[in-house]
Coordinates of C-alpha atoms in Angstrom, one line a residue:
Chain C
M73 CA 76.6 120.5 94.1
L74 CA 74.2 119.0 95.7
R75 CA 74.6 115.7 94.0
V76 CA 78.2 115.9 95.2
I77 CA 77.5 116.7 98.9
S78 CA 75.5 113.7 99.1
I79 CA 77.2 111.2 97.7
F80 CA 80.3 112.0 99.8
K81 CA 77.0 112.1 102.9
R82 CA 77.2 108.5 101.2
D83 CA 80.3 107.5 101.5
F84 CA 80.9 108.7 104.9
K85 CA 77.8 106.8 106.6
S86 CA 78.9 104.6 104.5
S87 CA 82.1 104.2 106.0
I88 CA 82.3 104.4 109.1
R89 CA 78.6 101.5 109.7
D90 CA 82.3 99.1 107.7
N91 CA 84.6 98.5 110.6
M92 CA 87.6 97.8 108.2
L93 CA 86.8 101.4 107.0
L94 CA 86.1 102.5 110.4
Y95 CA 89.4 102.0 111.6
M96 CA 91.3 103.4 108.7
M97 CA 89.3 106.8 110.2
I98 CA 90.8 106.3 113.7
V99 CA 95.0 104.3 113.8
P100 CA 96.3 107.3 112.4
L101 CA 95.3 108.6 116.2
L102 CA 95.6 105.9 117.7
L103 CA 99.5 105.8 116.6
A104 CA 100.1 109.2 118.0
L105 CA 99.1 108.3 120.8
G106 CA 101.3 106.1 120.4
L107 CA 103.8 108.1 119.8
K108 CA 102.1 110.3 122.0
L109 CA 103.2 107.8 125.0
F110 CA 106.1 106.7 124.0
I111 CA 108.3 109.7 123.0
P112 CA 108.1 111.5 126.8
S113 CA 108.3 115.7 125.8
A114 CA 108.7 114.1 121.8
N115 CA 107.5 117.2 120.8
N116 CA 110.6 119.5 122.1
L117 CA 114.1 119.0 123.6
T118 CA 114.0 122.8 126.0
V119 CA 114.5 122.2 129.5
K120 CA 112.0 123.4 130.8
F121 CA 110.5 123.6 134.7
A122 CA 107.7 124.8 136.9
I123 CA 107.7 126.4 139.8
D124 CA 106.1 128.0 142.7
K125 CA 105.3 131.5 142.7
S126 CA 106.3 132.2 146.1
L127 CA 109.6 132.0 145.2
D128 CA 111.7 134.4 145.5
K129 CA 111.9 136.6 142.2
E130 CA 115.9 135.7 141.8
V131 CA 115.7 132.4 142.0
I132 CA 112.3 131.8 139.5
E133 CA 115.4 134.7 136.8
T134 CA 117.9 131.8 137.0
F135 CA 115.7 128.9 136.5
E136 CA 115.0 131.8 133.1
K137 CA 118.3 132.1 132.1
Y138 CA 118.3 128.4 131.4
G139 CA 114.7 127.4 130.3
E140 CA 111.2 127.6 130.5
V141 CA 109.6 129.1 133.0
E142 CA 106.2 128.1 134.1
L143 CA 104.7 129.9 137.4
Y144 CA 102.3 127.2 139.7
D145 CA 100.5 128.9 143.0
N146 CA 101.3 125.3 144.8
K147 CA 103.3 122.6 144.9
D148 CA 100.1 120.4 144.0
K149 CA 100.1 122.1 141.2
I150 CA 103.4 121.8 140.1
I151 CA 103.3 117.7 140.9
Q152 CA 99.8 118.1 138.7
R153 CA 102.6 119.6 135.9
V154 CA 104.8 117.2 136.5
N155 CA 102.4 114.1 136.4
K156 CA 101.7 115.4 132.9
M157 CA 103.0 113.5 129.8
D158 CA 105.9 116.0 128.0
D159 CA 109.0 116.6 130.1
I160 CA 108.9 119.3 133.4
A161 CA 111.1 119.7 136.8
G162 CA 109.4 121.3 139.1
I163 CA 110.6 123.2 141.5
T164 CA 109.1 124.0 144.9
L165 CA 111.0 124.6 148.6
N166 CA 111.4 121.5 150.4
E167 CA 109.6 121.0 154.7
N168 CA 113.4 123.2 155.3
G169 CA 112.5 125.8 153.5
L170 CA 115.7 124.5 150.5
L171 CA 114.3 123.6 146.9
Q172 CA 114.1 120.8 145.9
A173 CA 112.9 118.9 142.3
V174 CA 109.8 117.7 141.9
I175 CA 110.7 115.0 138.7
E176 CA 108.4 112.2 137.4
G177 CA 111.1 109.7 137.6
N178 CA 111.1 109.3 133.4
E179 CA 112.1 112.8 131.9
Q180 CA 114.7 112.5 129.7
K181 CA 118.1 112.7 131.9
E182 CA 118.9 116.5 131.0
T183 CA 116.1 117.1 132.7
P184 CA 116.7 116.7 136.1
G185 CA 120.4 117.1 135.3
M186 CA 119.9 120.2 135.2
A187 CA 117.4 121.1 137.6
K188 CA 120.0 119.8 140.1
M189 CA 122.6 121.1 139.4
I190 CA 120.8 125.1 138.9
I191 CA 119.1 124.8 142.6
K192 CA 122.6 123.6 144.1
N193 CA 124.6 126.4 142.6
I194 CA 121.4 129.0 144.0
N195 CA 122.9 127.0 147.2
R196 CA 126.1 127.2 147.3
N197 CA 125.3 131.0 146.5
D198 CA 127.8 131.3 143.7
K199 CA 127.2 134.2 141.1
G200 CA 129.5 132.2 138.5
D201 CA 126.9 130.8 135.7
L202 CA 126.5 126.9 135.2
N203 CA 128.2 125.4 132.6
F204 CA 125.7 123.5 131.8
I205 CA 125.4 123.8 127.9
I206 CA 122.7 121.9 125.8
S207 CA 123.2 122.3 121.9
N208 CA 121.1 121.1 119.3
I209 CA 121.4 121.8 115.5
G210 CA 119.1 124.3 114.9
Y211 CA 115.9 121.6 115.1
K212 CA 112.9 122.3 118.3
M213 CA 112.1 118.8 118.3
S214 CA 113.7 115.6 118.5
P215 CA 113.8 113.3 114.8
V216 CA 112.2 110.9 116.3
A217 CA 108.9 113.2 116.8
S218 CA 108.8 115.3 113.4
I219 CA 109.5 112.2 111.1
G220 CA 106.7 109.7 113.1
S221 CA 104.4 112.8 113.1
A222 CA 104.7 113.8 109.1
S223 CA 104.8 110.4 108.1
L224 CA 101.8 110.2 110.4
I225 CA 100.2 112.6 108.1
I226 CA 101.3 111.1 104.9
V227 CA 99.7 107.5 106.3
S228 CA 97.1 109.1 107.4
I229 CA 96.7 111.3 103.1
M230 CA 97.1 107.9 102.3
L231 CA 94.2 106.0 103.9
G232 CA 92.0 109.0 103.1
G233 CA 93.4 107.5 99.5
M234 CA 91.9 103.9 100.4
I235 CA 88.2 105.3 101.6
I236 CA 87.7 106.0 98.1
G237 CA 88.8 102.7 96.4
F238 CA 87.1 100.7 99.2
N239 CA 84.1 103.1 98.3
I240 CA 84.2 102.6 95.1
I241 CA 85.3 98.8 95.6
E242 CA 82.0 98.4 97.5
E243 CA 80.2 100.0 94.4
K244 CA 81.1 97.6 92.4
E245 CA 80.3 95.2 94.8
N246 CA 77.0 96.1 94.9
N247 CA 76.9 97.1 91.5
T248 CA 75.2 100.5 92.4
L249 CA 77.3 102.6 90.3
N250 CA 73.5 101.2 87.6
A251 CA 71.9 102.7 89.4
L252 CA 73.9 106.3 89.6
T253 CA 74.8 105.9 85.8
V254 CA 71.3 105.9 85.1
S255 CA 69.8 109.3 87.2
P256 CA 71.1 113.0 86.0
M257 CA 74.1 112.9 87.9
N258 CA 77.5 112.9 85.5
R259 CA 80.6 111.7 86.0
K260 CA 82.4 114.8 87.4
E261 CA 80.0 114.5 90.3
F262 CA 80.5 111.7 90.8
I263 CA 84.4 112.3 90.8
C264 CA 84.6 115.2 93.1
G265 CA 81.1 114.0 95.1
K266 CA 84.0 110.4 95.9
S267 CA 87.4 112.5 95.9
I268 CA 86.0 115.1 98.7
I269 CA 85.9 112.0 101.5
G270 CA 90.2 112.0 100.3
I271 CA 91.0 115.6 101.6
I272 CA 87.9 116.3 104.6
I273 CA 90.0 113.2 106.7
P274 CA 93.0 113.1 106.8
I275 CA 92.5 117.0 106.9
I276 CA 89.8 116.1 110.8
Q277 CA 92.9 113.7 111.2
S278 CA 96.7 115.8 110.5
L279 CA 94.5 118.3 113.3
L280 CA 94.0 116.5 115.8
M281 CA 97.1 113.9 115.6
L282 CA 99.1 118.0 115.7
W283 CA 96.4 118.7 118.8
I284 CA 97.5 114.9 120.1
L285 CA 101.6 115.6 119.5
D286 CA 101.0 119.1 121.2
L287 CA 102.0 120.6 117.8
F288 CA 99.4 123.5 117.3
H289 CA 102.0 126.3 117.5
V290 CA 103.3 124.8 113.7
N291 CA 101.9 127.1 111.0
I292 CA 99.1 124.4 110.2
F293 CA 98.0 127.2 106.8
M294 CA 100.9 125.2 105.5
I295 CA 100.2 122.1 107.3
L296 CA 96.6 122.2 105.2
V297 CA 98.1 123.3 101.9
L298 CA 100.7 120.5 101.7
I299 CA 97.5 117.8 102.6
V300 CA 95.4 118.7 100.4
S301 CA 98.1 119.0 97.2
S302 CA 99.4 115.9 98.6
S303 CA 95.7 114.9 98.4
L304 CA 95.4 114.2 94.8
I305 CA 98.0 111.3 94.5
A306 CA 96.3 109.9 97.0
I307 CA 93.0 110.4 95.5
V308 CA 94.4 109.2 92.1
L309 CA 95.1 106.0 94.2
G310 CA 92.6 105.4 96.2
F311 CA 90.2 105.7 92.7
L312 CA 93.4 102.9 91.1
I313 CA 93.0 100.9 93.3
G314 CA 88.7 101.1 93.5
V315 CA 88.8 100.4 89.8
L316 CA 91.5 97.3 90.1
S317 CA 89.8 95.4 93.1
N318 CA 86.6 93.3 92.1
N319 CA 86.8 92.5 96.4
Q320 CA 87.4 94.2 99.7
I321 CA 90.0 91.2 99.5
A322 CA 91.7 92.1 96.6
G323 CA 91.9 95.6 97.9
I324 CA 93.8 94.6 100.8
A325 CA 95.7 93.4 98.2
N326 CA 96.8 96.1 96.4
M327 CA 96.5 98.6 99.5
K328 CA 99.5 96.5 100.5
G329 CA 101.9 97.3 98.0
L330 CA 100.7 100.8 97.3
M331 CA 102.0 100.6 101.1
L332 CA 105.5 100.1 100.4
L333 CA 105.5 102.7 97.9
V334 CA 104.5 105.2 100.5
S335 CA 107.4 103.8 102.7
A336 CA 109.7 104.2 100.2
S337 CA 108.7 107.0 100.3
I338 CA 109.3 108.0 103.6
L339 CA 112.6 106.1 104.3
G340 CA 114.4 107.3 101.3
A341 CA 114.1 110.6 102.3
V342 CA 114.9 110.1 105.7
L343 CA 118.0 107.2 105.3
L344 CA 119.0 108.7 102.5
D345 CA 122.2 111.1 101.7
S346 CA 120.6 114.5 100.3
S347 CA 123.1 114.2 97.4
K348 CA 121.0 110.9 96.7
H349 CA 117.0 112.4 97.5
F350 CA 117.1 113.1 92.7
L351 CA 116.6 109.1 93.1
L352 CA 113.5 110.5 94.9
Y353 CA 111.5 113.0 92.7
W354 CA 109.2 110.7 91.1
S355 CA 107.7 110.6 94.3
P356 CA 105.4 112.7 95.0
L357 CA 104.9 111.1 98.4
Y358 CA 109.0 112.4 99.1
W359 CA 107.8 116.0 98.2
S360 CA 105.4 115.2 100.8
F361 CA 106.5 113.6 103.6
M362 CA 109.8 117.0 102.5
G363 CA 107.7 119.9 103.4
L364 CA 105.9 117.9 106.0
H365 CA 108.6 117.3 107.5
G366 CA 110.2 121.4 107.2
A367 CA 106.5 122.5 107.9
I368 CA 106.3 120.6 111.4
L369 CA 110.1 122.0 112.4
E370 CA 109.5 125.1 111.1
I371 CA 112.5 125.6 109.6
I372 CA 110.8 125.5 105.8
T373 CA 110.1 128.3 103.5
W374 CA 106.8 129.6 101.8
S375 CA 108.8 129.1 98.8
K376 CA 110.1 125.8 99.9
V377 CA 106.5 124.6 100.9
G378 CA 106.1 126.0 96.4
I379 CA 108.7 123.7 95.2
N380 CA 107.3 120.9 97.1
V381 CA 103.7 121.5 96.5
L382 CA 105.1 121.3 92.7
G383 CA 106.2 118.2 93.2
T384 CA 103.8 116.6 94.7
L385 CA 101.2 117.8 92.0
I386 CA 103.5 118.0 88.9
T387 CA 104.1 113.7 89.8
T388 CA 101.2 112.8 90.6
N389 CA 100.2 114.3 87.0
I390 CA 102.3 112.6 85.2
I391 CA 100.6 109.3 87.7
F392 CA 97.2 110.5 86.6
L393 CA 98.0 110.4 83.4
V394 CA 99.0 107.3 83.1
A395 CA 96.1 105.7 84.9
K396 CA 93.6 107.7 83.6
K397 CA 92.0 105.4 80.7
K398 CA 92.4 102.5 83.4
I399 CA 90.4 104.6 85.5
R400 CA 87.7 105.9 83.6
K401 CA 87.2 102.7 82.1
G402 CA 86.8 101.3 85.4
L403 CA 84.0 103.2 86.3
S404 CA 81.9 103.1 83.3
Chain E
M39 CA 56.6 107.2 69.6
I40 CA 58.0 107.1 73.0
I41 CA 61.3 104.3 72.5
D42 CA 61.8 103.7 68.5
V43 CA 64.1 101.3 68.7
K44 CA 65.9 100.7 64.0
G45 CA 68.0 98.0 63.0
L46 CA 69.8 97.4 66.5
Y47 CA 72.9 95.6 67.7
H48 CA 75.8 94.8 69.5
S49 CA 78.2 92.8 70.4
Y50 CA 79.9 92.1 73.6
T51 CA 83.2 91.0 71.8
N52 CA 83.5 93.8 68.7
D53 CA 82.5 91.4 66.3
D54 CA 79.6 89.7 64.4
N55 CA 78.8 87.7 67.2
Y56 CA 75.8 89.7 68.3
A57 CA 74.0 89.8 71.0
V58 CA 71.9 92.1 69.8
K59 CA 70.5 91.7 66.1
D60 CA 68.8 93.2 63.5
V61 CA 66.3 94.3 67.0
N62 CA 63.7 96.4 65.2
F63 CA 60.5 98.1 67.3
S64 CA 59.0 100.7 68.7
V65 CA 56.4 101.8 72.3
K66 CA 53.3 103.6 72.3
K67 CA 53.1 106.9 75.3
G68 CA 51.5 104.8 78.0
E69 CA 52.4 101.6 77.0
I70 CA 52.8 98.5 78.7
F71 CA 55.4 96.7 75.9
G72 CA 57.2 93.6 77.0
F73 CA 59.3 92.0 75.8
L74 CA 59.9 88.0 76.3
G75 CA 62.4 85.4 75.6
P76 CA 64.3 83.3 78.2
S77 CA 67.6 84.4 80.0
G78 CA 70.3 84.9 78.1
A79 CA 68.5 86.0 75.0
G80 CA 69.1 89.1 74.7
K81 CA 66.4 91.3 76.7
S82 CA 68.5 93.2 79.1
T83 CA 70.6 93.5 76.8
T84 CA 68.3 96.1 74.9
Q85 CA 66.9 97.9 78.2
K86 CA 71.0 98.3 78.9
I87 CA 71.8 99.7 75.2
L88 CA 68.5 102.2 76.1
T89 CA 69.2 103.2 79.2
G90 CA 72.9 104.3 78.1
L91 CA 74.6 101.5 80.7
L92 CA 75.5 99.7 77.4
P93 CA 77.0 101.7 74.5
L94 CA 74.9 102.1 70.6
Q95 CA 77.2 100.0 68.9
K96 CA 75.1 100.0 65.1
G97 CA 71.4 101.0 64.7
K98 CA 69.3 103.9 66.3
A99 CA 68.0 104.5 69.1
S100 CA 65.2 107.2 70.5
I101 CA 64.0 108.0 74.1
D102 CA 61.9 110.7 73.9
G103 CA 62.7 111.7 70.5
N104 CA 66.3 111.6 71.9
N105 CA 69.0 109.8 70.7
V106 CA 70.1 107.1 73.2
K107 CA 73.8 107.1 72.2
K108 CA 74.4 111.2 72.8
S109 CA 71.1 111.4 74.9
P110 CA 70.9 114.4 77.7
N111 CA 71.4 113.9 81.5
R112 CA 68.1 115.6 81.9
L113 CA 66.4 112.5 80.3
F114 CA 67.0 110.3 83.3
N115 CA 64.8 112.9 85.4
T116 CA 61.4 111.2 83.5
I117 CA 63.1 107.9 83.1
G118 CA 63.3 105.2 86.1
V119 CA 65.8 101.0 85.8
S120 CA 64.7 99.4 88.4
F121 CA 66.7 95.9 88.3
E122 CA 66.8 92.7 88.3
R123 CA 69.8 93.1 90.9
A124 CA 69.1 94.3 93.8
N125 CA 72.0 97.0 93.1
V126 CA 71.7 98.8 97.0
Y127 CA 74.3 100.1 99.3
K128 CA 73.5 97.0 101.8
K129 CA 74.9 99.2 104.7
L130 CA 72.3 102.3 104.0
T131 CA 68.9 101.1 105.2
G132 CA 66.0 101.2 103.3
I133 CA 64.9 104.4 104.0
E134 CA 68.7 105.8 103.6
N135 CA 69.0 104.3 99.9
L136 CA 65.6 105.8 98.4
E137 CA 66.2 109.3 100.3
F138 CA 70.1 109.0 98.8
Y139 CA 68.7 108.1 95.4
S140 CA 66.0 111.2 95.1
K141 CA 68.8 113.7 95.9
M142 CA 70.1 112.5 92.0
F143 CA 67.3 114.3 90.4
N144 CA 66.4 117.8 89.4
V145 CA 62.9 117.0 89.6
K146 CA 60.6 116.8 92.7
T147 CA 60.7 113.3 94.2
L148 CA 58.3 111.3 96.0
N149 CA 58.1 110.7 99.3
P150 CA 60.3 107.9 100.3
L151 CA 58.3 106.2 103.2
K152 CA 55.3 106.6 101.1
L153 CA 56.7 104.1 98.7
L154 CA 58.2 102.2 101.0
R155 CA 54.3 101.3 103.0
M156 CA 53.3 100.9 98.9
V157 CA 55.7 97.4 99.0
G158 CA 55.2 96.9 102.3
L159 CA 58.6 98.0 103.8
E160 CA 57.7 100.2 106.1
N161 CA 58.3 98.1 109.2
A162 CA 62.2 97.8 107.2
A163 CA 62.8 101.5 106.3
N164 CA 64.9 102.2 109.0
K165 CA 66.8 98.3 108.9
R166 CA 70.4 98.0 106.9
A167 CA 69.3 96.7 103.7
E168 CA 72.8 94.1 104.8
G169 CA 70.0 92.6 106.3
Y170 CA 66.7 92.6 104.0
S171 CA 65.8 89.1 102.3
K172 CA 66.1 88.9 97.9
G173 CA 61.9 90.0 97.6
M174 CA 62.9 92.9 100.8
L175 CA 66.1 93.7 98.1
Q176 CA 63.5 93.2 95.3
R177 CA 60.7 95.5 96.2
L178 CA 63.2 98.2 97.6
V179 CA 64.8 98.5 93.9
F180 CA 61.3 99.2 92.5
V181 CA 60.0 101.6 94.8
R182 CA 63.8 103.2 94.1
S183 CA 62.6 102.8 90.3
M184 CA 60.1 105.7 91.5
I185 CA 61.2 107.9 93.4
N186 CA 61.4 110.3 90.0
D187 CA 57.6 109.4 89.1
P188 CA 59.2 108.3 86.0
K189 CA 57.4 109.3 82.8
I190 CA 59.2 106.0 80.7
W191 CA 59.8 103.1 83.2
F192 CA 61.8 99.8 82.3
L193 CA 61.4 96.9 84.5
D194 CA 64.1 94.1 84.4
E195 CA 62.0 91.2 86.2
P196 CA 59.6 93.1 88.4
T197 CA 58.5 90.0 90.0
S198 CA 62.1 87.8 90.4
G199 CA 61.5 85.8 93.7
L200 CA 58.5 87.7 95.3
D201 CA 56.0 85.5 96.7
P202 CA 52.0 85.2 94.4
T203 CA 51.5 87.8 97.2
T204 CA 53.7 90.2 96.4
A205 CA 53.8 89.7 93.2
S206 CA 50.8 90.4 92.7
K207 CA 51.1 94.3 94.7
I208 CA 53.5 95.2 91.8
K209 CA 51.6 94.0 89.4
E210 CA 49.4 96.6 90.5
I211 CA 51.7 99.3 90.8
I212 CA 52.4 98.6 88.0
K213 CA 48.7 98.9 86.3
D214 CA 48.1 101.6 88.0
K215 CA 51.5 104.0 86.5
Q216 CA 50.2 103.0 83.5
R217 CA 46.8 104.0 84.2
K218 CA 48.7 107.6 84.9
G219 CA 49.7 107.5 82.1
T220 CA 53.7 106.1 82.0
T221 CA 55.4 104.4 79.4
I222 CA 56.4 101.0 80.1
F223 CA 58.9 98.8 78.4
L224 CA 58.9 95.0 80.8
T225 CA 61.7 92.3 79.9
T226 CA 60.7 89.0 81.9
H227 CA 60.8 86.0 81.3
N228 CA 57.6 85.2 82.9
M229 CA 54.7 84.8 80.7
H230 CA 52.2 84.9 83.0
I231 CA 53.2 88.4 83.9
A232 CA 53.6 89.6 80.0
E233 CA 50.2 88.3 79.2
E234 CA 48.8 89.7 82.0
L235 CA 50.8 93.0 82.3
C236 CA 51.8 94.0 78.6
D237 CA 49.2 96.1 75.4
N238 CA 51.7 95.0 73.6
I239 CA 54.6 91.6 73.2
A240 CA 57.6 91.6 71.3
L241 CA 59.6 87.5 71.5
I242 CA 62.8 87.6 71.4
N243 CA 65.3 85.1 71.3
E244 CA 69.1 84.6 70.2
G245 CA 69.5 88.3 70.3
E246 CA 66.1 88.2 67.8
I247 CA 62.9 89.2 67.5
N248 CA 60.3 86.5 66.6
L249 CA 57.5 88.6 66.9
I250 CA 55.3 91.3 68.4
D251 CA 51.9 91.5 68.9
S252 CA 49.1 91.9 71.3
P253 CA 48.8 88.6 73.4
R254 CA 45.3 88.5 72.3
N255 CA 46.0 89.2 68.8
L256 CA 49.4 86.2 69.8
K257 CA 47.3 83.8 70.6
L258 CA 44.5 84.3 67.8
K259 CA 47.2 83.7 65.5
Y260 CA 49.3 80.7 66.8
G261 CA 47.5 79.5 70.1
E262 CA 45.0 75.8 69.3
K263 CA 41.6 76.2 70.6
L264 CA 41.5 73.3 72.6
I265 CA 38.6 72.0 74.8
K266 CA 40.4 69.5 77.8
A267 CA 38.0 67.0 78.9
E268 CA 37.5 64.4 81.6
Y269 CA 36.3 61.0 80.3
K270 CA 35.0 57.6 81.4
I271 CA 35.6 54.9 79.0
N272 CA 35.5 50.9 80.5
G273 CA 35.1 52.4 84.0
E274 CA 38.7 54.0 83.5
L275 CA 39.3 57.6 84.1
R276 CA 40.5 59.5 81.2
K277 CA 42.3 63.0 80.3
E278 CA 42.6 64.0 77.0
R279 CA 42.7 67.4 74.8
F280 CA 40.7 67.8 72.0
S281 CA 41.7 70.7 68.3
M282 CA 39.1 72.6 68.2
I283 CA 40.3 72.9 64.4
N284 CA 40.9 68.9 63.9
K285 CA 37.6 67.8 62.4
E286 CA 38.6 64.0 64.1
E287 CA 39.2 65.4 67.7
I288 CA 35.6 66.8 67.0
D289 CA 34.0 64.1 65.7
K290 CA 35.6 62.3 68.4
L291 CA 34.9 64.7 71.2
N292 CA 31.0 64.6 70.3
E293 CA 30.6 60.9 70.4
I294 CA 32.4 61.4 74.0
I295 CA 29.4 63.4 74.9
K296 CA 26.5 61.4 72.8
K297 CA 27.8 58.6 75.7
G298 CA 27.4 60.3 78.3
K299 CA 30.7 59.8 79.2
V300 CA 31.9 62.7 80.5
E301 CA 32.7 64.4 83.7
T302 CA 34.4 67.4 83.4
L303 CA 35.4 69.5 80.4
H304 CA 37.3 72.6 80.2
S305 CA 37.9 74.9 76.7
Q306 CA 41.7 75.3 76.5
E307 CA 43.7 78.4 75.6
A308 CA 47.5 77.6 74.5
T309 CA 49.7 80.1 76.9
L310 CA 51.9 82.3 75.3
E311 CA 55.0 79.9 76.6
E312 CA 54.2 77.7 74.1
I313 CA 53.2 80.4 70.9
F314 CA 56.8 80.8 72.2
I315 CA 57.6 77.1 71.7
K316 CA 56.2 76.6 68.5
V317 CA 57.9 80.6 67.4
T318 CA 61.5 78.9 67.6
G319 CA 61.4 75.2 68.9
R320 CA 62.7 77.4 72.4
G321 CA 61.4 77.6 75.6
L322 CA 61.7 80.1 78.0
K323 CA 63.4 79.0 81.3

């Protein structure tokens, strides 16, 4: 076990000292930040209001009927809250003691529109309910946010595999495998040690991405199960790229080919009609994506997760059996 | 015998084109056994088979009583291998390389810094290996092979690319290890290091061992005793080598000495390279 951990620690140390591998570790987080920046409220379509605590209880209750209400002590705190990334309308009183909406300006049109209508309704003292309905198709999140988040997790899983591949290329370039072969370390320890980074890095990256995207309310355990099962295909492909590439340039070329497979699986899952999804059943990444997408949307049950994990494992196993001989030969 | 090799063959192309053929030798415990031959003679192939880097295709080979074909991993706790090519992790520092490698063993390992100090790398201990010169890398590989304090030590061209002072330091370390009981299998094309360090030498050429003996015996058996003389004749300085087994040449030298024309006189032995050429018809380069 000590040897396995030592191999993992060496690989990690070496990876963070390699600009390209360091970039691979950081890029999913940067993409998540991008997703967060360019899609305000990507994670939630519920209209939210930041309301001054001192307002009438009746006013607060009125807003509670139409959306989520957050209470704040004063106008400054409300402005601070409105300035944050997501969509929220601030509700406070102006100098004349009338209700006013405080908005940032980049919100989706429903948020300020609804706030204005509710205020108008309260000011008119109209007892009737507003005719303002936001409907969705059962998802609590915009497709961009859910597909984007699931895709980023898949990308981080695949990059974990690539880090394994590039560490193997490093061993080949430096001929250090020979030095390890004449030590008591055995092949299983080598494979396990090399594989750890392909599981740990995507887990850490995914947790950070979920945090960045305000998605920590999803079932994290479910996500972790899906990441670990999906990591196996990344590990197999990482080893394959490692043994097939004699240098980093060849590794990059092979990685590009692999990313086509990733893109095809995700795009197919998103764009194809569900009746044609059987065309993607061969791809472990299809199963991974479907599971992760469902988990992020919180519409998947554990039994469905089980099916996705099983699909990932079966297809991974088939790919492993095809690649096994090549990997074994390349490592000897 | 701590290393025993019988009828060893190896073909990289899996046909009758053998890189080593019918190689037989044995190494006694505590001996420095040299494999002397030019590049491509089969030295490294033999070493790679013995250390498990190449499969044993044909023949028998054992190390410390273990058949190399199915030698247990724990055997490597007692073996050290220094490679000719500096195969270290370039992104790790010198000390990190040694610390990482030490974790691969199940036995008590030597202090990495102490090892680096032995070869003058203590000041570069925390420098990444990618910034090391060729000689520094060679020294790092050399001390890495000592980390488990091996009982059997395989050295492939250990002084290649080193300056004379460092090479001398390395030779001293090798001798010291032998004094402590380590068996050393040394492959080299450098006749000086072979002559200086080895108890026995195998001359290998084109995959076959031509001779195995001690350097002294080889010289006695195949070397010609010579006298190198510088003398003046008609005011002109001449340099000439005289064989001490050829009567005509002995007489000629005596004549020169009698006439008092000799300026310098040196006895000369045949070098291992000369013996190698004599036996194989090929140089050591």
